[in-house]
Amino acid sequence: MAETDIKKGLAGVVVDTTAVSKVNPETNSLLYRGYPVQELAASCSFEQVALLLWNGELPSDDELAEFTAFERAHRALSPELKQVIDALPDTCHPMDVCRTAASVLGAQDPTAEHSSKEANLAKAKSLLAAMPAVVAYDQRRRRGQELVEPREDLGYSANFLWMTFGEEAAQPVVDAFNVSMILYAEHSFNASTFTARVITSTLSDLHSAVVGAIGALKGPLHGGANEAVMHTFDEIGIRQEETAEEAEARAKAWMDDALAQKKKVMGFGHRVYKNGDSRVPTMKAALDAMIEHYDRPEVLGLYNGLEKSMGEAKNIKPNLDYPAGPAYHLMGFDTPTFTPLFVASRISGWTAHIMEQLEANALIRPLSEYNGPDERHLS
Ligand code: SDX
């Protein structure tokens, strides 16, 4: 039998069109509905970008006001969902809490089985509004802290930080967090988004597709990489008394050793971008702002040491998770909370793709080439 040209991991395979975003490795660029993501990160709120991804256009002032009012009114963690989260052991991963919460929110939603564009857009908005309280409360309960109720006078990012830390974050921190939410929002047919589209292609519901996407994002080859980056920094050791140069030297030695052992170092490389992730410069600037705000030059040393060593040894560039991890650490998030932050943001992109998949749907069902035993019989 002629050997079929199998594309493992669907690498390089174009399986459908999308108008949501354009990832272009040739120009090292990322467009959300045609807008360069760097421009959006520099001048928009995450709320505006979510509406752009869903509707295809940036919102008018009235549209933004209407969504903002809805989002702020639907942030609170319901007593029932809090009860479910409290029943989950501290030993489970925070991504399991996100996955469970998305499932509970679907089960509680009377419109869960409604599949119109309007119904799915409403569900997307509700999920986006509800997830920050889940992520914030889960970190607090693991620290033995009480739930902090949302504040309707704060924007999405400022309120997310308020619910997590119980105090108003400084503006530079809010700005850096907002940039990270915009950069994490959408990235065409990545593994978790494609998972959501596969589930949607069977005409299953939006919440089921998001639950599946959360499961896919958890893996360290995908969204879990931002948490893994922090494990690398912790393994090298963050020493606040060190100079950037001293930290850089230790980080370089760690990476040289890791690569000598053929280790895969999370936060580097990308399936699509082969000359660097288009989002890294913008997220690195946000990290630099956090390093300056908290006066932590040794973190920059570690960042530079790892990047230089990987670049010299394998010419592999960082991806978005690499600057995002230390930035979230400096903001005060616990490491296992990092990928749930990615979930909160990517709900916007996932649900935009779910609605697009339904518009011109085709069941996603690829072929496989059998390589098991030849036909045989019981007697
Ligand atoms: C995200 O798809 C998306 O858009 C995802 C994402 C999004 O926004 O949704 O951008 C978010 O998931 C970013 C990626 C986060 N993952 C990581 O940081 C995990 C570490 N990276 C690698 O596992 C890897 O780079 C992948 C999985 C991201 C991409 O892998 P590919 O395209 O399948 O390439 P590969 O693993 O076959 O590597 C090619 C070569 C190999 O060398 P050889 O074995 O051929 O000698 O590059 C090497 C790899 O060993 N390599 C690495 C490496 N990444 C690639 N070596 C060490 N460390 C790494 N991180």
CSV table of N, CA and C and ligand atoms in Angstrom, one decimal, residues 8-9 11 23 30 32 183-193 217 219-226 228-229 255 258-259 262-274 277 279 310 314 316-322 342 346 350, ligand 1:
chain,number,residue,atom,x,y,z
A,8,LYS,N,1.6,14.5,10.8
A,8,LYS,CA,1.5,14.3,12.2
A,8,LYS,C,1.3,15.7,12.9
A,9,GLY,N,0.3,15.7,13.8
A,9,GLY,CA,0.1,17.0,14.5
A,9,GLY,C,-0.6,18.0,13.6
A,11,ALA,N,0.7,19.4,11.3
A,11,ALA,CA,1.6,20.5,11.1
A,11,ALA,C,1.5,21.0,9.6
A,23,VAL,N,-2.5,34.8,11.6
A,23,VAL,CA,-1.1,34.6,12.2
A,23,VAL,C,-0.2,34.5,11.0
A,30,LEU,N,0.4,39.4,13.8
A,30,LEU,CA,-0.9,38.8,14.2
A,30,LEU,C,-1.9,39.9,14.1
A,32,TYR,N,-6.0,40.8,14.6
A,32,TYR,CA,-7.3,40.5,15.1
A,32,TYR,C,-8.3,41.2,14.3
A,183,LEU,N,-3.2,40.2,24.5
A,183,LEU,CA,-2.3,39.3,23.7
A,183,LEU,C,-2.7,37.8,23.8
A,184,TYR,N,-3.3,37.4,24.9
A,184,TYR,CA,-3.7,36.0,25.1
A,184,TYR,C,-5.0,35.7,24.5
A,185,ALA,N,-5.7,36.7,24.0
A,185,ALA,CA,-7.1,36.5,23.6
A,185,ALA,C,-7.3,35.6,22.5
A,186,GLU,N,-6.5,35.6,21.5
A,186,GLU,CA,-6.8,34.9,20.2
A,186,GLU,C,-5.6,34.5,19.4
A,187,HIS,N,-5.6,33.3,18.8
A,187,HIS,CA,-4.4,33.0,18.0
A,187,HIS,C,-4.7,31.9,16.9
A,188,SER,N,-5.8,32.1,16.2
A,188,SER,CA,-6.2,31.3,15.1
A,188,SER,C,-6.4,29.8,15.5
A,189,PHE,N,-5.9,28.8,14.8
A,189,PHE,CA,-6.3,27.4,15.1
A,189,PHE,C,-5.3,26.7,16.0
A,190,ASN,N,-5.0,27.4,17.1
A,190,ASN,CA,-4.1,26.7,18.1
A,190,ASN,C,-4.9,25.5,18.7
A,191,ALA,N,-4.2,24.6,19.4
A,191,ALA,CA,-4.7,23.4,19.8
A,191,ALA,C,-6.0,23.5,20.6
A,192,SER,N,-6.1,24.5,21.5
A,192,SER,CA,-7.3,24.6,22.3
A,192,SER,C,-8.5,25.2,21.5
A,193,THR,N,-8.2,26.1,20.6
A,193,THR,CA,-9.2,26.7,19.8
A,193,THR,C,-9.7,25.6,18.8
A,217,LEU,N,-5.8,23.5,26.7
A,217,LEU,CA,-4.9,24.6,27.1
A,217,LEU,C,-4.0,24.2,28.2
A,219,GLY,N,-2.2,21.7,28.9
A,219,GLY,CA,-1.0,21.0,28.6
A,219,GLY,C,0.2,22.0,28.5
A,220,PRO,N,1.4,21.5,29.0
A,220,PRO,CA,2.6,22.4,29.0
A,220,PRO,C,3.1,22.7,27.6
A,221,LEU,N,2.7,22.0,26.6
A,221,LEU,CA,3.1,22.3,25.3
A,221,LEU,C,2.3,23.5,24.7
A,222,HIS,N,1.2,23.8,25.4
A,222,HIS,CA,0.3,24.9,25.0
A,222,HIS,C,0.2,25.9,26.1
A,223,GLY,N,-1.0,26.1,26.7
A,223,GLY,CA,-1.1,27.2,27.6
A,223,GLY,C,-0.4,27.0,28.9
A,224,GLY,N,-0.2,25.7,29.3
A,224,GLY,CA,0.5,25.4,30.5
A,224,GLY,C,2.0,25.8,30.5
A,225,ALA,N,2.4,26.3,29.4
A,225,ALA,CA,3.8,26.7,29.3
A,225,ALA,C,4.1,27.9,30.2
A,226,ASN,N,3.2,28.8,30.4
A,226,ASN,CA,3.5,30.0,31.2
A,226,ASN,C,3.8,29.6,32.6
A,228,ALA,N,5.0,26.7,33.4
A,228,ALA,CA,6.2,25.9,33.3
A,228,ALA,C,7.4,26.9,33.3
A,229,VAL,N,7.2,28.0,32.6
A,229,VAL,CA,8.3,29.0,32.6
A,229,VAL,C,8.7,29.4,34.0
A,255,MET,N,20.5,27.0,31.5
A,255,MET,CA,20.0,26.6,30.1
A,255,MET,C,21.0,25.8,29.4
A,258,ALA,N,20.6,22.4,30.6
A,258,ALA,CA,19.3,21.8,30.2
A,258,ALA,C,19.4,21.3,28.8
A,259,LEU,N,20.0,22.1,27.9
A,259,LEU,CA,20.0,21.8,26.5
A,259,LEU,C,21.0,20.6,26.3
A,262,LYS,N,19.3,17.6,26.5
A,262,LYS,CA,18.2,17.5,25.5
A,262,LYS,C,16.9,17.8,26.1
A,263,LYS,N,16.8,18.7,27.1
A,263,LYS,CA,15.5,19.0,27.7
A,263,LYS,C,14.7,20.0,26.8
A,264,LYS,N,13.4,19.9,26.8
A,264,LYS,CA,12.6,20.8,26.2
A,264,LYS,C,12.2,21.9,27.2
A,265,VAL,N,12.6,23.1,26.9
A,265,VAL,CA,12.5,24.2,27.9
A,265,VAL,C,11.2,25.1,27.5
A,266,MET,N,10.2,25.0,28.4
A,266,MET,CA,9.0,25.7,28.1
A,266,MET,C,9.1,27.2,28.0
A,267,GLY,N,8.3,27.8,27.1
A,267,GLY,CA,8.4,29.2,26.9
A,267,GLY,C,9.2,29.6,25.6
A,268,PHE,N,9.7,28.5,25.0
A,268,PHE,CA,10.5,28.8,23.8
A,268,PHE,C,10.0,27.9,22.6
A,269,GLY,N,10.1,28.4,21.5
A,269,GLY,CA,9.6,27.7,20.3
A,269,GLY,C,8.1,27.9,20.0
A,270,HIS,N,7.7,27.6,18.8
A,270,HIS,CA,6.3,27.8,18.4
A,270,HIS,C,6.1,27.0,17.1
A,271,ARG,N,4.9,26.4,17.0
A,271,ARG,CA,4.6,25.6,15.9
A,271,ARG,C,4.5,26.4,14.6
A,272,VAL,N,4.0,27.7,14.7
A,272,VAL,CA,3.8,28.5,13.6
A,272,VAL,C,4.9,29.5,13.4
A,273,TYR,N,5.2,30.3,14.4
A,273,TYR,CA,6.2,31.3,14.3
A,273,TYR,C,7.6,30.6,14.4
A,274,LYS,N,8.4,30.7,13.4
A,274,LYS,CA,9.7,30.1,13.5
A,274,LYS,C,10.8,31.2,13.6
A,277,ASP,N,7.8,34.9,18.1
A,277,ASP,CA,6.4,35.1,18.3
A,277,ASP,C,6.1,36.6,18.3
A,279,ARG,N,4.0,38.4,19.4
A,279,ARG,CA,3.5,39.1,20.6
A,279,ARG,C,4.5,39.3,21.6
A,310,MET,N,19.5,30.0,24.9
A,310,MET,CA,18.7,29.2,23.9
A,310,MET,C,18.9,29.7,22.5
A,314,LYS,N,20.4,27.0,20.0
A,314,LYS,CA,19.4,26.4,19.0
A,314,LYS,C,18.7,27.4,18.2
A,316,ILE,N,16.4,29.2,18.9
A,316,ILE,CA,14.9,29.1,19.1
A,316,ILE,C,14.5,30.3,20.0
A,317,LYS,N,13.5,31.0,19.5
A,317,LYS,CA,13.1,32.3,20.2
A,317,LYS,C,12.0,32.0,21.2
A,318,PRO,N,11.8,33.0,22.1
A,318,PRO,CA,10.7,32.9,23.1
A,318,PRO,C,9.3,33.0,22.5
A,319,ASN,N,8.3,32.4,23.1
A,319,ASN,CA,6.9,32.6,22.7
A,319,ASN,C,6.3,33.4,23.8
A,320,LEU,N,5.0,33.8,23.6
A,320,LEU,CA,4.3,34.7,24.5
A,320,LEU,C,4.4,34.3,26.0
A,321,ASP,N,4.4,33.0,26.2
A,321,ASP,CA,4.3,32.5,27.6
A,321,ASP,C,5.6,32.8,28.3
A,322,TYR,N,6.7,33.1,27.6
A,322,TYR,CA,8.0,33.3,28.3
A,322,TYR,C,8.0,34.7,29.0
A,342,PHE,N,-4.8,32.8,31.4
A,342,PHE,CA,-4.9,32.5,29.9
A,342,PHE,C,-6.3,32.1,29.5
A,346,ARG,N,-8.7,33.8,26.8
A,346,ARG,CA,-8.9,33.1,25.6
A,346,ARG,C,-10.4,32.7,25.4
A,350,TRP,N,-11.9,31.7,21.9
A,350,TRP,CA,-12.6,30.5,21.7
A,350,TRP,C,-14.0,30.6,21.3
B,1,SDX,C1,1.3,28.5,23.0
B,1,SDX,O1,-0.4,27.3,18.5
B,1,SDX,C2,-0.5,28.4,19.2
B,1,SDX,O2,-0.7,29.5,18.6
B,1,SDX,C3,-0.3,28.3,20.7
B,1,SDX,C4,-0.2,29.7,21.4
B,1,SDX,C5,-1.5,30.4,21.4
B,1,SDX,O3,-1.6,31.6,21.6
B,1,SDX,O4,-2.6,29.7,21.4
B,1,SDX,O5,0.7,30.5,20.7
B,1,SDX,C6,0.2,29.5,22.8
B,1,SDX,O6,1.0,27.3,23.2
B,1,SDX,C7,2.7,28.8,22.8
B,1,SDX,C8,3.7,27.6,22.9
B,1,SDX,C9,3.9,27.3,24.3
B,1,SDX,N1,4.6,26.0,24.4
B,1,SDX,C10,5.9,25.9,24.9
B,1,SDX,O7,6.6,26.8,25.3
B,1,SDX,C11,6.4,24.5,25.0
B,1,SDX,C12,7.8,24.4,24.5
B,1,SDX,N2,7.8,24.5,23.1
B,1,SDX,C13,7.9,23.3,22.3
B,1,SDX,O8,7.3,22.2,22.9
B,1,SDX,C14,7.6,23.5,20.8
B,1,SDX,O9,8.3,24.6,20.4
B,1,SDX,C15,6.2,23.6,20.4
B,1,SDX,C16,5.3,22.5,20.9
B,1,SDX,C17,5.6,24.9,20.9
B,1,SDX,C18,6.2,23.6,18.9
B,1,SDX,O10,6.7,22.4,18.6
B,1,SDX,P1,6.9,21.9,17.0
B,1,SDX,O11,6.5,22.9,16.1
B,1,SDX,O12,6.1,20.6,17.0
B,1,SDX,O13,8.4,21.7,16.9
B,1,SDX,P2,9.2,20.5,17.5
B,1,SDX,O14,8.7,20.3,18.9
B,1,SDX,O15,9.2,19.4,16.6
B,1,SDX,O16,10.7,21.1,17.7
B,1,SDX,C19,11.4,21.3,16.5
B,1,SDX,C20,12.9,21.3,17.0
B,1,SDX,C21,13.2,20.0,17.8
B,1,SDX,O17,14.6,19.8,17.7
B,1,SDX,P3,15.0,18.4,17.0
B,1,SDX,O18,14.4,17.3,18.0
B,1,SDX,O19,14.4,18.3,15.6
B,1,SDX,O20,16.5,18.4,17.1
B,1,SDX,O21,13.1,22.3,17.9
B,1,SDX,C22,13.4,21.8,19.2
B,1,SDX,C23,12.9,20.4,19.2
B,1,SDX,O22,13.7,19.6,20.1
B,1,SDX,N3,12.6,22.6,20.1
B,1,SDX,C24,13.0,22.8,21.4
B,1,SDX,C25,11.9,23.6,21.9
B,1,SDX,N4,11.0,23.8,21.0
B,1,SDX,C26,11.4,23.2,19.9
B,1,SDX,N5,14.0,22.4,22.1
B,1,SDX,C27,14.1,22.8,23.4
B,1,SDX,N6,13.1,23.6,24.0
B,1,SDX,C28,12.1,24.0,23.3
B,1,SDX,N7,11.1,24.7,23.9
